[in-house]
Short mmCIF file of C-alpha atoms in Angstrom, two decimals:
data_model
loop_
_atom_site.label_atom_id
_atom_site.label_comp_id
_atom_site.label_asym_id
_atom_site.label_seq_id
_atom_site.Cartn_x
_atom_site.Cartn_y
_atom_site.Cartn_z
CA UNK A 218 -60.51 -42.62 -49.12
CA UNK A 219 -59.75 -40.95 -45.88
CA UNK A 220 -61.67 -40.92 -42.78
CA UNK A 221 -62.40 -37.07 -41.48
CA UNK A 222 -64.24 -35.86 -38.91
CA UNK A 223 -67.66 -33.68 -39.38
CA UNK A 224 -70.59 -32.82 -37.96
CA UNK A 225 -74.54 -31.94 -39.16
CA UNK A 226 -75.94 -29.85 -36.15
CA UNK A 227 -74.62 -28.09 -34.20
CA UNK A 228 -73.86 -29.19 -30.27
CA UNK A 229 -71.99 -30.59 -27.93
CA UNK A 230 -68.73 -32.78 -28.56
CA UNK A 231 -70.95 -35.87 -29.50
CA UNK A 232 -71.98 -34.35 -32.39
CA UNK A 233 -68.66 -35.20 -34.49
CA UNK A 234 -68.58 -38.14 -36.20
CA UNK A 235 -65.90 -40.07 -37.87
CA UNK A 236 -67.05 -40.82 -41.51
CA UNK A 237 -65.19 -41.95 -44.82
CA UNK A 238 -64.85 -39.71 -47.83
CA UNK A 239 -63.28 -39.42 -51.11
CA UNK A 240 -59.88 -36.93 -50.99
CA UNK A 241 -59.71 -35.89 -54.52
CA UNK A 242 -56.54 -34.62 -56.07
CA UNK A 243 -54.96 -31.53 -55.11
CA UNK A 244 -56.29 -28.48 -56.97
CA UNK A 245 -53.81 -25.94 -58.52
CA UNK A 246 -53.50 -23.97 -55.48
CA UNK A 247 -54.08 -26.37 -52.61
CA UNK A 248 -51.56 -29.45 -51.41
CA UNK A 249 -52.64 -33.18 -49.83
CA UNK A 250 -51.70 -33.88 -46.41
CA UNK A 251 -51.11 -37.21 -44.90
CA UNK A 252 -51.89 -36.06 -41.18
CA UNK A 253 -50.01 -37.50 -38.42
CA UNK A 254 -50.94 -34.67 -35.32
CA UNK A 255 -53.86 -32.28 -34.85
CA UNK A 256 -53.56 -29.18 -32.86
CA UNK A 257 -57.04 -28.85 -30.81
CA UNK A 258 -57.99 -25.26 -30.27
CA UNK A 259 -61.24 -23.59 -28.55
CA UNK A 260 -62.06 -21.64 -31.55
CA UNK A 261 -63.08 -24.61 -33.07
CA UNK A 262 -65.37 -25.78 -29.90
CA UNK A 263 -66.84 -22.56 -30.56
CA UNK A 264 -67.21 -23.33 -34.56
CA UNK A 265 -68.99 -26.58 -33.55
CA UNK A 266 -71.40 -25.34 -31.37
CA UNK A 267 -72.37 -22.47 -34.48
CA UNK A 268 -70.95 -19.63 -32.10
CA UNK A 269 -68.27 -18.12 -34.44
CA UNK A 270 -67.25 -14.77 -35.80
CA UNK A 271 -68.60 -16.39 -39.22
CA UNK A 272 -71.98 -18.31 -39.84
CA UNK A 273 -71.20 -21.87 -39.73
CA UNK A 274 -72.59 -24.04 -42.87
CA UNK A 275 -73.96 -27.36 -42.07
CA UNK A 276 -72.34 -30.43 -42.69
CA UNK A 277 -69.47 -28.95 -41.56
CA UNK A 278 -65.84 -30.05 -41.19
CA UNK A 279 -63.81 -28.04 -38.63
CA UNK A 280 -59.59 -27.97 -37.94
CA UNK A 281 -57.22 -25.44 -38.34
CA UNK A 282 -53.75 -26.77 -37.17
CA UNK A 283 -52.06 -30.46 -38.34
CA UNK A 284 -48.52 -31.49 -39.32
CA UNK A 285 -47.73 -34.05 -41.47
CA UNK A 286 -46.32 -35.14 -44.78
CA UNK A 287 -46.99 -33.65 -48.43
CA UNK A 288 -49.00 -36.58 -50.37
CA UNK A 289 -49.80 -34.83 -53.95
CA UNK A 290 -49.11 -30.85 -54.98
CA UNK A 291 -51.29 -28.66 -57.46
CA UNK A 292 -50.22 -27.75 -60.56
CA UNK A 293 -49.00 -24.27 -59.76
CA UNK A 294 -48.25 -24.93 -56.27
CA UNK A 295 -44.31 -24.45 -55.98
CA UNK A 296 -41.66 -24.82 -52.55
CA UNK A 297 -43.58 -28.22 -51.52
CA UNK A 298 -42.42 -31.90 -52.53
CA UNK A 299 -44.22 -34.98 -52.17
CA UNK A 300 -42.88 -36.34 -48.35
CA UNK A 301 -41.87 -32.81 -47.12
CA UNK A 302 -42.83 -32.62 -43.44
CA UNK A 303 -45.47 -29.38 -43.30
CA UNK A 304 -47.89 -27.97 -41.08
CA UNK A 305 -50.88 -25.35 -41.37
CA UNK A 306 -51.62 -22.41 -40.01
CA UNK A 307 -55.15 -20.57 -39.32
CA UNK A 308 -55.37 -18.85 -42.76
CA UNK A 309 -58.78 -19.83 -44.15
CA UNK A 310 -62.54 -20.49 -43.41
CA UNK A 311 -63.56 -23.72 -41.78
CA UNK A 312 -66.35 -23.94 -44.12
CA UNK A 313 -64.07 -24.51 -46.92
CA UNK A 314 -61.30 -26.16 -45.31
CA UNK A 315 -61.15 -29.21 -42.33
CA UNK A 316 -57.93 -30.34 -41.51
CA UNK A 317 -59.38 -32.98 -38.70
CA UNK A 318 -58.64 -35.55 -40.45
CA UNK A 319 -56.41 -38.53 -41.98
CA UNK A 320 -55.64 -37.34 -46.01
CA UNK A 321 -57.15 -33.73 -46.08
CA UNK A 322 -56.09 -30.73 -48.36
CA UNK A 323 -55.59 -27.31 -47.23
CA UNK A 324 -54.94 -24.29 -49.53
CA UNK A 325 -51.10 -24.01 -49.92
CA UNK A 326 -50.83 -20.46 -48.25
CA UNK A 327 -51.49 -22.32 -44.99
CA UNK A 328 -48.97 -24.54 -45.57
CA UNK A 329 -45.28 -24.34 -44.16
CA UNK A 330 -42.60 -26.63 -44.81
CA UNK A 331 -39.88 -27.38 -42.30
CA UNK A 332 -36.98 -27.76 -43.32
CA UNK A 333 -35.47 -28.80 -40.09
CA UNK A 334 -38.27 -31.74 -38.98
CA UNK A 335 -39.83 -31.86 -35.50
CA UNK A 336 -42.06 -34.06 -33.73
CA UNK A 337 -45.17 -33.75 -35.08
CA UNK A 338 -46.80 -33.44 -31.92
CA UNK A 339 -44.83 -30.37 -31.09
CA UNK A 340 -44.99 -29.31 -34.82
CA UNK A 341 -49.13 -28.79 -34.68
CA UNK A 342 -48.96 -26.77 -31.33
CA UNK A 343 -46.68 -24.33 -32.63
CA UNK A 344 -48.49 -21.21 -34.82
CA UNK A 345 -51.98 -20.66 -33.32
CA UNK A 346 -49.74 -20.76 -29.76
CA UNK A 347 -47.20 -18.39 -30.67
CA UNK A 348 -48.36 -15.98 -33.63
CA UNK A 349 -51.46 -14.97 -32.37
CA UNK A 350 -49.23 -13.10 -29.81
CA UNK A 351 -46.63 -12.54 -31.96
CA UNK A 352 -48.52 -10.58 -34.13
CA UNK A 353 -50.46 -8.43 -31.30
CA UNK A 354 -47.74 -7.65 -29.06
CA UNK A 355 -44.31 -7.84 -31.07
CA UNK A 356 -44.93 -7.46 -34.87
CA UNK A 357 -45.56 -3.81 -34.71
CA UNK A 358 -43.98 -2.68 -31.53
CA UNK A 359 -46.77 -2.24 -29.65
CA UNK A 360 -45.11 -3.84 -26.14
CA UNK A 361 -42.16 -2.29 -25.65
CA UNK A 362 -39.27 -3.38 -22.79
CA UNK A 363 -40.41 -3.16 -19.03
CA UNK A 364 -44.01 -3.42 -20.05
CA UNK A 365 -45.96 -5.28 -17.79
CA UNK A 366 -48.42 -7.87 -19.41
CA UNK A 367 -51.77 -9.55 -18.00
CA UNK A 368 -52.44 -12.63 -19.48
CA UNK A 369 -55.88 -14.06 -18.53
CA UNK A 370 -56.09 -17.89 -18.97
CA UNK A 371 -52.68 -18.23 -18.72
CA UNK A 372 -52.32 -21.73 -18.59
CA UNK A 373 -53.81 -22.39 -22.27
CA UNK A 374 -51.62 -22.89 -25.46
CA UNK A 375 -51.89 -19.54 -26.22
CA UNK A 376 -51.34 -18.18 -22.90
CA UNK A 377 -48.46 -20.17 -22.18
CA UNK A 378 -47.00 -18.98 -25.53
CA UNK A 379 -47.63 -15.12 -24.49
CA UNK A 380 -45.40 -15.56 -21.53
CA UNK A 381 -42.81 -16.83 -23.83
CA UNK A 382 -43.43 -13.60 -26.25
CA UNK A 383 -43.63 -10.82 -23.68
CA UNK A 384 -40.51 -12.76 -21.86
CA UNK A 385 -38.52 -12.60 -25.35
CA UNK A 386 -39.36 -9.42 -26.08
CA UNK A 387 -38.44 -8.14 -23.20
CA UNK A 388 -41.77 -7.12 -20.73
CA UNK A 389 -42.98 -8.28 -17.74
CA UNK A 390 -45.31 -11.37 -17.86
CA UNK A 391 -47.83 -11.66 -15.25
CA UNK A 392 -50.32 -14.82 -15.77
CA UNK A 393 -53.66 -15.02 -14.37
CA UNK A 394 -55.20 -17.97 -13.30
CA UNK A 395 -58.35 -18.99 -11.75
CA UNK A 396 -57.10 -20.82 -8.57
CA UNK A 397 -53.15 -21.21 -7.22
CA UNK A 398 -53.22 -24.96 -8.21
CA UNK A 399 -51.51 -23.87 -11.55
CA UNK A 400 -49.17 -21.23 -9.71
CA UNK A 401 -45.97 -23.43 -9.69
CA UNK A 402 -46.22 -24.52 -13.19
CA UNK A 403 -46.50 -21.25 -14.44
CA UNK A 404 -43.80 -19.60 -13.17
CA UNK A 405 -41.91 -22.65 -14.30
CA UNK A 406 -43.09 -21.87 -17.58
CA UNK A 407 -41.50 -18.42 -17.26
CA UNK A 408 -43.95 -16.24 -15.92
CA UNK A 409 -42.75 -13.55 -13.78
CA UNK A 410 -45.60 -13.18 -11.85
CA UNK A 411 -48.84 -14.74 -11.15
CA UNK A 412 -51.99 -13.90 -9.94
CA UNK A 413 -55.20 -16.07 -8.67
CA UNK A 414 -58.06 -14.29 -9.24
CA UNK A 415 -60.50 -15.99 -7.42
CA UNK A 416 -58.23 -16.18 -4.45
CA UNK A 417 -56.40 -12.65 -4.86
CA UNK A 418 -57.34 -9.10 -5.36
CA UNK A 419 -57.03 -8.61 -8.93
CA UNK A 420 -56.53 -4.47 -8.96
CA UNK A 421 -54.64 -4.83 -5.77
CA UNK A 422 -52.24 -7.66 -7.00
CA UNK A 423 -51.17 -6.03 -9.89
CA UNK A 424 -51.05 -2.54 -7.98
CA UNK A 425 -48.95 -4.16 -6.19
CA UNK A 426 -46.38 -5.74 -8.80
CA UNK A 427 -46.45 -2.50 -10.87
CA UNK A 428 -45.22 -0.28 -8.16
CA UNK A 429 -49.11 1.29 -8.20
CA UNK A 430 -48.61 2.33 -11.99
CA UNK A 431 -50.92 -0.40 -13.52
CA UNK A 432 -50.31 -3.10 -16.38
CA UNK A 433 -49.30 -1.08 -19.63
CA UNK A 434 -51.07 -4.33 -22.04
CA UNK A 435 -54.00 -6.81 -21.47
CA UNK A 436 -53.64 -10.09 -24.04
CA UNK A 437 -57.40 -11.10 -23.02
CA UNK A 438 -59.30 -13.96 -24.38
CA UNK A 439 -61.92 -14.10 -22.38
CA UNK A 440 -63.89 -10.82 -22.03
CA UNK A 441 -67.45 -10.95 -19.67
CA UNK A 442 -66.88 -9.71 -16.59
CA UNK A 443 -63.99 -10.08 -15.48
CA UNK A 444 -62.69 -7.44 -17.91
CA UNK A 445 -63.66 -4.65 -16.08
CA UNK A 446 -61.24 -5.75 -13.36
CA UNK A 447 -58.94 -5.99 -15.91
CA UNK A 448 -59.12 -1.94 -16.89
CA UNK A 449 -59.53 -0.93 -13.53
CA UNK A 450 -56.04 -2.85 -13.25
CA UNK A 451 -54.38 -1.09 -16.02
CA UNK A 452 -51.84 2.07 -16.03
CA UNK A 453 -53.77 4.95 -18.06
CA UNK A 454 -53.53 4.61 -21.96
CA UNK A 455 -53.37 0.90 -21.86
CA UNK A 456 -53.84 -0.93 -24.33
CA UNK A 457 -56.15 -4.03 -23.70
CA UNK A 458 -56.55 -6.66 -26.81
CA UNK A 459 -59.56 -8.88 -26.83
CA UNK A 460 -58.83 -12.13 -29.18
CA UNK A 461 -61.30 -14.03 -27.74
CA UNK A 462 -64.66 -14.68 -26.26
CA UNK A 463 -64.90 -17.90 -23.77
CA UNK A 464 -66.54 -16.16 -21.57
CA UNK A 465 -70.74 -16.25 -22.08
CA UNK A 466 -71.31 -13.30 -20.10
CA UNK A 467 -71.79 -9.86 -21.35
CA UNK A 468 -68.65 -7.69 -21.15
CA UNK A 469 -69.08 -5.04 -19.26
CA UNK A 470 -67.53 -1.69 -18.90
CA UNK A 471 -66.36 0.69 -16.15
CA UNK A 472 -66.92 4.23 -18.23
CA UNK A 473 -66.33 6.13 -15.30
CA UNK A 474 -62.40 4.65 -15.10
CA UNK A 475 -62.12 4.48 -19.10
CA UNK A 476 -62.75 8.58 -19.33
CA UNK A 477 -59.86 9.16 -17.31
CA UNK A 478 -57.85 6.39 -18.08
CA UNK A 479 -58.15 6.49 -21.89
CA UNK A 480 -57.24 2.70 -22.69
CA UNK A 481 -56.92 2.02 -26.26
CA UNK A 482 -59.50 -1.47 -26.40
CA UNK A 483 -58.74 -3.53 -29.73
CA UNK A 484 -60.25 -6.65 -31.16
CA UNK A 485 -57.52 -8.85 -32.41
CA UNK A 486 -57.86 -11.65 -34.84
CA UNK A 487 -54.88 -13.46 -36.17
CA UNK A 488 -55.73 -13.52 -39.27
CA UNK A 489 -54.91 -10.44 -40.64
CA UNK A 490 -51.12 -11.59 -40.29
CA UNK A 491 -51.52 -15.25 -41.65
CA UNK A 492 -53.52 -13.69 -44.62
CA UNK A 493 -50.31 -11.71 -45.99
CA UNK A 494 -47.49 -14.15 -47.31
CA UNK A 495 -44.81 -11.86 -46.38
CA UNK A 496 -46.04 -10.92 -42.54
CA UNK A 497 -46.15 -14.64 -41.89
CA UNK A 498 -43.25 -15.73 -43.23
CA UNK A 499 -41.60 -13.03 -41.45
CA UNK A 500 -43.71 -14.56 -38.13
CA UNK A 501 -42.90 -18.06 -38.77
CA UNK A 502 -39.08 -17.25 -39.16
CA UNK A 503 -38.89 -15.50 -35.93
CA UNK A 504 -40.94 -18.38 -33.97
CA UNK A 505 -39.00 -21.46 -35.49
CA UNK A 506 -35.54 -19.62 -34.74
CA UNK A 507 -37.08 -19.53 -31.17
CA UNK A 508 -37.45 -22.94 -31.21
CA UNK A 509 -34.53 -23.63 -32.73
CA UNK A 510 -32.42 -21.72 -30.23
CA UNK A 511 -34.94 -22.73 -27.43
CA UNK A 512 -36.72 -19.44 -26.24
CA UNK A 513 -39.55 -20.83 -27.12
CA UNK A 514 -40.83 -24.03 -26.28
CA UNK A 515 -45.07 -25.42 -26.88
CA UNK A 516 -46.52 -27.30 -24.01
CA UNK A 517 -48.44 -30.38 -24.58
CA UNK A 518 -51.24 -31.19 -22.03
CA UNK A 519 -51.80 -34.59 -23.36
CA UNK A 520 -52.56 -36.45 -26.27
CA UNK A 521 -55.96 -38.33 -27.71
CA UNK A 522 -55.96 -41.08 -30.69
CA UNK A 523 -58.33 -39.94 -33.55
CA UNK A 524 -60.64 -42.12 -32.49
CA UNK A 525 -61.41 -40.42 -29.59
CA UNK A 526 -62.28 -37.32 -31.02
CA UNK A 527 -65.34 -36.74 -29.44
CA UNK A 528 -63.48 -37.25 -25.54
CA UNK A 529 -60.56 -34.76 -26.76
CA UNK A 530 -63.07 -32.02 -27.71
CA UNK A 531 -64.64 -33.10 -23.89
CA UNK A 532 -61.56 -32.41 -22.30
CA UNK A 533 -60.78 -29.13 -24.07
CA UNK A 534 -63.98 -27.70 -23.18
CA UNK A 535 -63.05 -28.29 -19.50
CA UNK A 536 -60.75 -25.95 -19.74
CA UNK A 537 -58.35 -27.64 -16.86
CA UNK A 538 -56.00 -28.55 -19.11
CA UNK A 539 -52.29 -26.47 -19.28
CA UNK A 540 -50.79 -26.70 -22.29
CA UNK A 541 -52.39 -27.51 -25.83
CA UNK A 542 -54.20 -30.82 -26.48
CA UNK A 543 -52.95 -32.80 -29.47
CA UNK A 544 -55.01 -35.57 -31.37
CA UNK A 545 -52.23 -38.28 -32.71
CA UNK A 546 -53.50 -39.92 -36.13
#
């Protein structure tokens, strides 16, 4: 038996419930984890409220990111050994996989094994955080060194790990965030630059850090509309990614600016790396050597006990916190 957490309509955070199932054993491509941290992300706020990029199927479990130990393998699963410290990355549908939980399984191509253990709260935060912009900005090339980069919602797991990637590859990170209560934090978490954009001049801001040329990439997760500030800030031929939609408001866009300006506007999902065996391995060499050598580094904004599920998924959705929330089991 485990205890995992699901939910039957769709809703708020007080819709999850803690309930006791049956784990069975581990089916010929999958491996059994016994969980000991859960990675909280907004995508899955999003899943539970039935707003996703995929239609949601009720009861549903939800959870993409855990680490903990291997408790049973499949028959043709090979590299993984009962007790081998592992965590998962976002490589599969929530409606077929959960991994909030205690004992869950998770299809083995989300699973990597570390062969140099860390904490397993820093463990969880690591892939969503760091290969989502891995895989946008570095993988192919696309920022190249000098670039400036504007990273809306900065303060976030992921935007906190895009500061990091644009900082090791070599461009010019410039975090946005709402008010200048998070300005000292961020630039202590590396970013060269920071904007408030509800006390600031957006356009004029990054005018001004850009010498008037304009930021060469956009790493937005937010969209509504906000964005058009964003290409009205950008150099022409831009390219501004859109990996997310927090934002409930339509997006709207400046055509008279984008006929000139010509920005390249691309829907990102990370998926299409984690998907391919040999793009993510490649992706989760380059990010543990990081940590390993200390370029890069998660933030944790604080921690909930399992129990408290339901308060966790509160506090994510207040989006105050600066770092990435981790659920200890």
């Amino acid at each position: 038996m485990s205890r995992v957490v699901e939910f039957t309509e769709y809703g708020g955070p007080e819709v999850l419930k803690i309930v006791d199932v049956v784990v069975p054993e581990p089916a010929a491509d999958e491996v059994r984890i016994a969980v000991k941290a859960i990675g909280l992300n907004r995508a899955e706020s999003m899943w539970r409220h039935g707003n996703y990029v995929e239609p949601v199927l009720l009861p549903a479990r939800l959870g993409y990111e855990v680490s903990g130990y291997v408790d049973a393998v499949g028959a043709d699963v090979t590299g993984f050994f009962v007790g081998d410290q592992v965590t998962t990355v976002p490589a599969f549908s929530q409606n077929d996989y959960g991994m909030y939980g205690e004992l869950v399984l998770a299809p083995a191509s989300a699973v990597i094994r570390h062969a140099e253990p860390l904490p397993h709260a820093e463990a969880t935060t690591l892939w969503n955080v760091f290969i989502t912009p891995y895989g946008a900005l570095l993988e192919d090339g696309t920022m190249k060194k000098g670039d400036n980069v504007l990273i809306p919602a900065a303060s976030s797991g992921i935007g906190l790990g895009t500061i990091q990637i644009v900082n090791a590859g070599g461009g010019v990170s410039i975090a946005l965030t709402r008010t200048s209560a998070k300005r000292e934090q961020l630039l202590a978490a590396g970013a060269a630059h920071v904007i408030a954009t509800e006390e600031q001049d957006l356009v004029a801001e990054v005018m001004r850090i850009t010498d008037g040329k304009g930021a060469d990439i956009v790493f937005d997760p937010v969209g509504g509309p906000t964005f058009a500030k964003l290409i009205s800030a950008s150099a022409p031929g831009a390219t501004l990614f859109l990996y997310g939609a927090l934002s409930d408001e339509p997006t709207s866009l400046p055509l008279l600016e984008i006929i000139p300006k010509k920005p390249i506007i691309r829907g990102y999902n990370l998926f299409e790396l984690t998907t391919d065996r040999k793009r993510l391995e490649a992706a989760t060499s380059y990010i543990l050597a990081g940590v390993a050598n200390g370029t890069f580094k998660p933030t944790i904004a604080r921690t909930f006990a399992f129990d408290d599920i339901v308060e966790a998924h509160r506090h994510l959705e207040k989006n105050q916190h600066f770092g990435k929330i981790v659920v200890s089991v």
